[in-house]
Short mmCIF file of C-alpha atoms and ligand atoms in Angstrom, two decimals:
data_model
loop_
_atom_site.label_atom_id
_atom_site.label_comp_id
_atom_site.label_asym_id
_atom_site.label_seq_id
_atom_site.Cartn_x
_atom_site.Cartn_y
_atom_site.Cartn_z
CA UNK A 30 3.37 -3.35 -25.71
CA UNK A 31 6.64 -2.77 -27.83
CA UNK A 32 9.02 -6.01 -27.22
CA UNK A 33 12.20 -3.65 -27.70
CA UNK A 34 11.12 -1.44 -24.49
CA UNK A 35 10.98 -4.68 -22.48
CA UNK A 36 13.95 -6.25 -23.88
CA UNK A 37 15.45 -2.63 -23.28
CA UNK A 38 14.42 -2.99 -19.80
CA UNK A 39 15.67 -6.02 -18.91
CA UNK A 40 18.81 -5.65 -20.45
CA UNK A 41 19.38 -2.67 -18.02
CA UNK A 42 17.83 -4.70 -14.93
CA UNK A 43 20.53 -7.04 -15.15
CA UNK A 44 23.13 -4.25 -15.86
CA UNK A 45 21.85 -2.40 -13.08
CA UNK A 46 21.80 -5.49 -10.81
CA UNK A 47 18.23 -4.77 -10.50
CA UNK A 48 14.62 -5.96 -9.54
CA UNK A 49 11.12 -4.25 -10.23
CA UNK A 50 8.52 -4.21 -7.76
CA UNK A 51 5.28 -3.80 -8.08
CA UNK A 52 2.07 -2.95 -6.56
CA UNK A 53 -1.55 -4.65 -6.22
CA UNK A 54 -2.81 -1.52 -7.44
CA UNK A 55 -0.39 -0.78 -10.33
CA UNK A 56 -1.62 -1.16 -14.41
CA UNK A 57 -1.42 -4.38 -15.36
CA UNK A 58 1.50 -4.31 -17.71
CA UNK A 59 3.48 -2.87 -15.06
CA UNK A 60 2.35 -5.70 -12.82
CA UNK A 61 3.22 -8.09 -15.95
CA UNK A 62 6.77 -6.79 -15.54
CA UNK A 63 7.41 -6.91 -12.20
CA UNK A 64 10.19 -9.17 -10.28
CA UNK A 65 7.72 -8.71 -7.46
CA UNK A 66 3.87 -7.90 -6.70
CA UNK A 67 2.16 -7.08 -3.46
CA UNK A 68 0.83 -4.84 -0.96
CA UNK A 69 3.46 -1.82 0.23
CA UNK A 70 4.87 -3.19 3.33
CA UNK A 71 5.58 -6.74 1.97
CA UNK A 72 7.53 -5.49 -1.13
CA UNK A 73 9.34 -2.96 1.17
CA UNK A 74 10.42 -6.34 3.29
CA UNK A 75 10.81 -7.95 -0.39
CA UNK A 76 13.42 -4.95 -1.10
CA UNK A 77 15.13 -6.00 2.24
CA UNK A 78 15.65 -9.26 2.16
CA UNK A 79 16.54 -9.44 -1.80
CA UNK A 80 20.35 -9.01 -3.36
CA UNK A 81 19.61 -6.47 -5.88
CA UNK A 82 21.27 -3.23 -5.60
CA UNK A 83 18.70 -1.39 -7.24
CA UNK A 84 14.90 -1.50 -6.55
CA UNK A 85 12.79 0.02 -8.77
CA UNK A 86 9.97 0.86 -6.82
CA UNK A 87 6.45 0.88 -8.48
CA UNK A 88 4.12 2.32 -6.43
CA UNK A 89 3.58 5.90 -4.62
CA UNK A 90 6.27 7.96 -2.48
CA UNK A 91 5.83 6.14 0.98
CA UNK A 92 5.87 3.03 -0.07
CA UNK A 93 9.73 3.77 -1.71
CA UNK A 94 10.27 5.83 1.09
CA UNK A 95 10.09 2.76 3.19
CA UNK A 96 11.98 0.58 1.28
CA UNK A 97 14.85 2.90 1.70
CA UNK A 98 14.13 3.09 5.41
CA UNK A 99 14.64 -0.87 5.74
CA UNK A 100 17.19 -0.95 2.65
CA UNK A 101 19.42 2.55 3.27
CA UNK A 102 22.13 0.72 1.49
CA UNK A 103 19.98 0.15 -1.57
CA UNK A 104 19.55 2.70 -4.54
CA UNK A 105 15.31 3.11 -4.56
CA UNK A 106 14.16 4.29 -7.64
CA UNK A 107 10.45 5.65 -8.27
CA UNK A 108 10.05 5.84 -11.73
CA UNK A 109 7.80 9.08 -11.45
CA UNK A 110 8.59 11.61 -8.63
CA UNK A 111 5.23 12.90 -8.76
CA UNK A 112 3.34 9.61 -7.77
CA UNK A 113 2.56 10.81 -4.37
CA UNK A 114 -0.33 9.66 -1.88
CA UNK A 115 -2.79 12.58 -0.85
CA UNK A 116 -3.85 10.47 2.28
CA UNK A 117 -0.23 10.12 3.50
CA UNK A 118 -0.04 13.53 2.74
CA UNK A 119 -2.85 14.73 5.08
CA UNK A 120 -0.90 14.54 7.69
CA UNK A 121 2.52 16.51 8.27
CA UNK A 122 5.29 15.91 10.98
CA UNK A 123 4.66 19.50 12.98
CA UNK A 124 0.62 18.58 13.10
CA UNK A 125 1.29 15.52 14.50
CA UNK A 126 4.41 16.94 17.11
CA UNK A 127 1.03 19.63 17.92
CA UNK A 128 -1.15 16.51 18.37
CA UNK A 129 1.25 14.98 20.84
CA UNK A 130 2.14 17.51 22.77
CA UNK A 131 -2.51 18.31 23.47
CA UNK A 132 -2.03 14.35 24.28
CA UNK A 133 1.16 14.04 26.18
CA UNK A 134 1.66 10.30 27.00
CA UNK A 135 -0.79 9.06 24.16
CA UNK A 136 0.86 6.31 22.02
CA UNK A 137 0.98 7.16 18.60
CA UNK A 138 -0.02 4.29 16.05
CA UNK A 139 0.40 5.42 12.17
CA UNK A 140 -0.84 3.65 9.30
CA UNK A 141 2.49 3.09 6.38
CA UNK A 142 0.57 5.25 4.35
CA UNK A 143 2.36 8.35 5.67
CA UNK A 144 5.36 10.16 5.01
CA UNK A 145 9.18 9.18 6.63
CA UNK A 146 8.97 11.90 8.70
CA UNK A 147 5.52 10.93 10.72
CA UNK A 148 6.49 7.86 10.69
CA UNK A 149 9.37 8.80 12.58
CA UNK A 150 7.20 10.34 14.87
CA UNK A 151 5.16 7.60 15.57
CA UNK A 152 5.93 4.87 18.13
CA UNK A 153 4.40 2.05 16.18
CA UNK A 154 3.75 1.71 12.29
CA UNK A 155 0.95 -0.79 10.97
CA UNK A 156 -0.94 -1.96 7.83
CA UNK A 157 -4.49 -2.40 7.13
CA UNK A 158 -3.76 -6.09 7.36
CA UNK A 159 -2.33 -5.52 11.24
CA UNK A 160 -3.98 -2.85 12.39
CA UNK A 161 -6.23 -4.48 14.27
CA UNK A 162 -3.47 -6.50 16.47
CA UNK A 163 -1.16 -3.51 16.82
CA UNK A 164 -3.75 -1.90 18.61
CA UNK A 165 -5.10 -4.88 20.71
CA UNK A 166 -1.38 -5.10 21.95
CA UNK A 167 -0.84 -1.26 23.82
CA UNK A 168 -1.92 -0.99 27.24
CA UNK A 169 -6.21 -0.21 27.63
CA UNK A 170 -4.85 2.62 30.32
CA UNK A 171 -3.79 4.87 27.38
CA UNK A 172 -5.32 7.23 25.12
CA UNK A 173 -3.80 6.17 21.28
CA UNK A 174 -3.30 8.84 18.87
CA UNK A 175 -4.21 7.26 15.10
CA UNK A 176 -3.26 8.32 11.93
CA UNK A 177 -3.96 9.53 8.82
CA UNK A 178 -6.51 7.42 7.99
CA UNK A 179 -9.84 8.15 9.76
CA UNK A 180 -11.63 5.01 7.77
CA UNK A 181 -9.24 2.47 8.86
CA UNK A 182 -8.87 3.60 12.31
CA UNK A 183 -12.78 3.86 12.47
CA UNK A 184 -13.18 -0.43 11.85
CA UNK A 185 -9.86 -0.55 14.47
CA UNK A 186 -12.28 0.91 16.70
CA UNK A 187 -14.96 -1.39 16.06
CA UNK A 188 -12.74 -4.54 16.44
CA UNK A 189 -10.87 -3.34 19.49
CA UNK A 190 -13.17 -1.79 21.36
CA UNK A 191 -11.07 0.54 22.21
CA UNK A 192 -11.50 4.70 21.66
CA UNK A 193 -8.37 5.98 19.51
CA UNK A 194 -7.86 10.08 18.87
CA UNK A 195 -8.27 9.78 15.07
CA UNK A 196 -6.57 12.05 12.58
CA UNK A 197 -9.23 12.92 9.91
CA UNK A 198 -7.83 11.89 6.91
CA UNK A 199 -8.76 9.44 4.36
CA UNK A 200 -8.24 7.85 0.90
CA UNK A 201 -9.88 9.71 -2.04
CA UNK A 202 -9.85 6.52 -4.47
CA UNK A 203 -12.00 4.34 -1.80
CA UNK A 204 -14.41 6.94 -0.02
CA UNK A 205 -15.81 7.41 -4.03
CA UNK A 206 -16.75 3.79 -3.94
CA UNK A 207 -20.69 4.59 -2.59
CA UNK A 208 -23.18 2.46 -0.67
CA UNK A 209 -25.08 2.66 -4.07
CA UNK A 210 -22.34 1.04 -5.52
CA UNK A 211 -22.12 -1.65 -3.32
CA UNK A 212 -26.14 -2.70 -3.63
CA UNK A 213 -26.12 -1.87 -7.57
CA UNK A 214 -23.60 -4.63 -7.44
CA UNK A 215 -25.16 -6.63 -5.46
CA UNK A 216 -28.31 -6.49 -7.34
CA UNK A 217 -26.89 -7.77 -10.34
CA UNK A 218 -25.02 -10.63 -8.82
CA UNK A 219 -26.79 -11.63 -5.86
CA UNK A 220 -24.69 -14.51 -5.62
CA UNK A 221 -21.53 -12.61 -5.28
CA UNK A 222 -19.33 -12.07 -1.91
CA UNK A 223 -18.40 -8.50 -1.18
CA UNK A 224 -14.64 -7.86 -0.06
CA UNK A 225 -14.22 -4.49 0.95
CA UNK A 226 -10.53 -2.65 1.82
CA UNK A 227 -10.33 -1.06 5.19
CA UNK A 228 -9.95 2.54 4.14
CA UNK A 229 -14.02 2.29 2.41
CA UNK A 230 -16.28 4.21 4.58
CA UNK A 231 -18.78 2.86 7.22
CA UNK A 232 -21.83 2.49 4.99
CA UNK A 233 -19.34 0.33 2.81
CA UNK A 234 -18.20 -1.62 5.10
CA UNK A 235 -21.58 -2.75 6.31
CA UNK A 236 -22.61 -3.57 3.35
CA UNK A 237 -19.81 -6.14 2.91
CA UNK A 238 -18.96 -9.82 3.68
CA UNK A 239 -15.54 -9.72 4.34
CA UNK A 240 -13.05 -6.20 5.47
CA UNK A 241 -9.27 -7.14 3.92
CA UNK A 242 -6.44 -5.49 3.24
CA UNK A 243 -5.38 -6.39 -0.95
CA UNK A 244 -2.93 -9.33 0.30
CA UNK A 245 -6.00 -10.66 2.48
CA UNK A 246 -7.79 -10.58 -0.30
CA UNK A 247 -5.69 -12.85 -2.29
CA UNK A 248 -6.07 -15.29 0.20
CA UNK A 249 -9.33 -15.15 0.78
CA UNK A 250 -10.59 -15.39 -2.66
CA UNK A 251 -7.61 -18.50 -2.98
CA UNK A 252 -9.52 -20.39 0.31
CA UNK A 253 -12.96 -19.74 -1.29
CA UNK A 254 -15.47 -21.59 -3.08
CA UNK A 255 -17.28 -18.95 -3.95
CA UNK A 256 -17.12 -17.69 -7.91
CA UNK A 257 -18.02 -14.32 -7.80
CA UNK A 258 -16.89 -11.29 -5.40
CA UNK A 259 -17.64 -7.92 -5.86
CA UNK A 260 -14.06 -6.19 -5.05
CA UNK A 261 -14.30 -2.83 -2.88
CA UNK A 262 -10.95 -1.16 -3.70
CA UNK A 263 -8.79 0.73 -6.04
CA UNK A 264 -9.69 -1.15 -9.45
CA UNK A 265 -6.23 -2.31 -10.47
CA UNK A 266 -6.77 -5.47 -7.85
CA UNK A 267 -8.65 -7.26 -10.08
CA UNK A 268 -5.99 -8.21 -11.79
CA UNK A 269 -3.53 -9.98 -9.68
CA UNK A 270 -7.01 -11.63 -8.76
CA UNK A 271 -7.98 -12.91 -12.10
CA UNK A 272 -4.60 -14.00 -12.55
CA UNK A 273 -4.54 -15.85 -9.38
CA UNK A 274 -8.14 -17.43 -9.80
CA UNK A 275 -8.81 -17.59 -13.74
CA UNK A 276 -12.32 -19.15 -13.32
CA UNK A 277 -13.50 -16.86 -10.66
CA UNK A 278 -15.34 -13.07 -11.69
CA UNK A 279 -14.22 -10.40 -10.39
CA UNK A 280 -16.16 -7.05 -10.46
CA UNK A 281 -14.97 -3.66 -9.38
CA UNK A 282 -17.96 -2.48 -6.74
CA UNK A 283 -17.02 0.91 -8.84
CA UNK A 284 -14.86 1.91 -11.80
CA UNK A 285 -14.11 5.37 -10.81
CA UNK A 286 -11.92 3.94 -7.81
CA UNK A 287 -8.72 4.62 -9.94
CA UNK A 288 -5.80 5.66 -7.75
CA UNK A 289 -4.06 8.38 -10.82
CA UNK A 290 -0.85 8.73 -8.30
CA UNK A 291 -0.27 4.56 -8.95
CA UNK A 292 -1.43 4.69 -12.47
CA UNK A 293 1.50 7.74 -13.20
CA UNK A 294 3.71 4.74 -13.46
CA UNK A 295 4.70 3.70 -17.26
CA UNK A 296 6.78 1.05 -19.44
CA UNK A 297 8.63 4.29 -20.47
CA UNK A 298 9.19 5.63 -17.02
CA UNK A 299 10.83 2.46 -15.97
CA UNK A 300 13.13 2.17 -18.48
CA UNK A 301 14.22 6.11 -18.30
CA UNK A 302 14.56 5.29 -14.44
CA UNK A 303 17.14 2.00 -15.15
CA UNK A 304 18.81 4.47 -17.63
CA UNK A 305 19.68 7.97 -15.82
CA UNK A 306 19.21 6.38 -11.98
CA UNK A 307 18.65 9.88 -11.11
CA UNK A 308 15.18 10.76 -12.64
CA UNK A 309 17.01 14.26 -13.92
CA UNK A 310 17.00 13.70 -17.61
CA UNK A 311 13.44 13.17 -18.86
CA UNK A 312 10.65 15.59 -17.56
CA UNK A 313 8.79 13.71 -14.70
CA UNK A 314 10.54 10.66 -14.79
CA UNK A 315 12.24 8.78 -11.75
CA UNK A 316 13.48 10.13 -8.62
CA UNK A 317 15.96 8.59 -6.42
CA UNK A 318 14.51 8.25 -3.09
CA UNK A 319 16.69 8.20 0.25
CA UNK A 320 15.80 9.31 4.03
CA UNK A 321 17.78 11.80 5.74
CA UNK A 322 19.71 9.23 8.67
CA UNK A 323 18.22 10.90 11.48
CA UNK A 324 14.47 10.17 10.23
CA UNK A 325 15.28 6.92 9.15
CA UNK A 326 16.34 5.55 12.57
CA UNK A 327 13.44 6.97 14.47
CA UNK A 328 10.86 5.52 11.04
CA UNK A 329 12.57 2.37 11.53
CA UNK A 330 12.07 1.82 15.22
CA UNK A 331 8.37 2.37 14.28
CA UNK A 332 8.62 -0.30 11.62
CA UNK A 333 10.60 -2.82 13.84
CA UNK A 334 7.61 -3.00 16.81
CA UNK A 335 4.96 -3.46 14.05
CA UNK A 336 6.95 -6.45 13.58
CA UNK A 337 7.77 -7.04 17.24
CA UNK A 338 4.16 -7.04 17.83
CA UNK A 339 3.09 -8.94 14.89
CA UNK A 340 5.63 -11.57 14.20
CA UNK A 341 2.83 -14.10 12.71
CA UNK A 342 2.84 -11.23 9.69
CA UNK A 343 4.52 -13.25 6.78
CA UNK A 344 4.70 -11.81 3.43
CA UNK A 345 2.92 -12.81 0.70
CA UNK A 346 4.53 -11.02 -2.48
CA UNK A 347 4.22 -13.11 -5.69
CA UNK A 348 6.63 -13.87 -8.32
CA UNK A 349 5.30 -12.43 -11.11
CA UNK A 350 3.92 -14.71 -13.48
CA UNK A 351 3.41 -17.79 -10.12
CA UNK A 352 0.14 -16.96 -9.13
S1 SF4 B 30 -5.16 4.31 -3.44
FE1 SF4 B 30 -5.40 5.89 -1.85
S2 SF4 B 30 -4.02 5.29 -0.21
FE2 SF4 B 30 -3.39 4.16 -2.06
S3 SF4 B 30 -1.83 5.46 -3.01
FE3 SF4 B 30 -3.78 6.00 -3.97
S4 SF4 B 30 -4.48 7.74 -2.73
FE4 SF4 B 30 -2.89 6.75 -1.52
#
């Protein structure tokens, strides 16, 4: 890693009056970097609450998207415009307004991996961390529309009880992670506890010993005696998890669970971001990400019950470097 790019960097963070935030699934160096790791909601609420007037926003389009819902103030950078998320993508705005309308009085719960504009769509936003509770809190007299994820909503089902209208989308990065995986792993460390992430499929899940969301994870693995887990998500966890718990192995439950949106994020990207602000200058470098007003009130209404509903949600974003 050159030391002039990250001196170059920080020099323009503190120009810019800025902070870097990263995500659990981000490369390491980038995670190295960071102000800020953690999952996408609690660095969004990070981006809130801090005094920086720039966040530069490592991690796919949704997740800077809702920064600048809860921040509109704020200039949100995302240091490559084309690190999208195909599962937030799987839905659109009109198919949802089509779903409503064939389920007219259905509350609509949507997962914050979707776009601005379903969000602001959607009566109630939630994590893979809350999911669970969001849903336990709506009247059992209603019919609730789910979406995008078909995975997560599928163990919301199974914890609730209750029947939800699921949209079928999912994550590419964890429905490659296989039941083979899972008992190949197992096999070699017999010892080892299995975490899996929500958005795995079925088979996955019930192969597991524990269903968390990444920041779950953390804690988990922080609470636990146990000194080897077999991690069922996108592979850049492990590393905010050896970092956290040095003496403790980690092993991915598969290696081909590499998100490429999160991994279009580079040292050079981030500096080229702090320098133009705009993303115009250097071929597929930042863009600066804002929500037309209109969206952004209705998104943020969604946003607020999440938090209505789940107040007991605290964040757990880490300094970098205080594991
Ligand atoms: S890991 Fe899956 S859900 Fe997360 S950004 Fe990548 S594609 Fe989207």
């Amino acid at each position: 890693m050159s030391e002039q790019l990250l001196e170059k960097i920080e020099r323009l963070k503190e120009q810019r009056k800025a902070v870097i935030l990263a995500h659990n699934y981000q490369p390491c160096e980038i995670q190295d970097l960071a102000d800020f790791c953690g999952d996408s909601l609690e660095l969004s609420i990070k981006a809130a609450e801090t005094d920086a007037e720039v966040i530069v926003f490592c991690g796919v389009r949704f997740m800077a998207e809702t920064a600048a819902i809860l921040s509109p103030e704020k200039t949100i950078l995302l240091p490559d415009k084309f690190a999208g998320c195909p599962l937030a993508d799987m839905i659109t705005a009109e198919q949802l307004r089509q779903l409503k309308q064939q389920h007219p009085g259905a509350p609509v719960v949507c997962y914050v991996n979707s776009s601005a504009e379903v969000k602001a769509e959607s009566d109630y936003c939630c994590t893979s961390a809350n999911a669970v509770d969001v849903v336990k809190s709506l009247p059992t007299d209603k019919e609730i529309i789910f979406v995008p994820d078909q995975h997560l909503g599928r163990f919301v089902e199974e914890r609730t009880g209750r029947k939800l209208l699921l949209w079928p989308g999912y994550c590419h990065v964890h429905v490659v992670i296989t039941e083979e995986d899972i008992k190949n792993a197992k096999a070699q460390y017999p010892d080892a506890i299995v975490m899996a992430h929500p958005e795995c499929t079925k088979p996955v899940k019930e192969l597991s010993d524990a269903i968390l969301s990444t920041g779950q994870m953390l804690h988990y693995v922080k609470n636990s005696k146990a000194k080897q887990f077999i991690v069922a998500t996108e592979t850049g966890m492990i590393h905010p998890l050896k970092k956290q718990n040095p003496t403790v192995k980690f092993i991915a439950a598969s290696e081909q669970a590499i998100c490429p949106n999160m991994k279009k994020i580079t040292l050079e990207k981030i500096l080229w971001s702090l320098e133009d602000m705009q993303g115009s200058r250097k071929a597929g470098s930042a863009s600066r990400v804002a929500v037309p007003e209109q969206i952004r009130i209705k998104a943020r209404k969604a946003l607020d019950r999440m938090v209505q509903i789940f107040p007991a949600w605290q964040g757990c974003s880490r300094k970098a470097g205080s594991q």
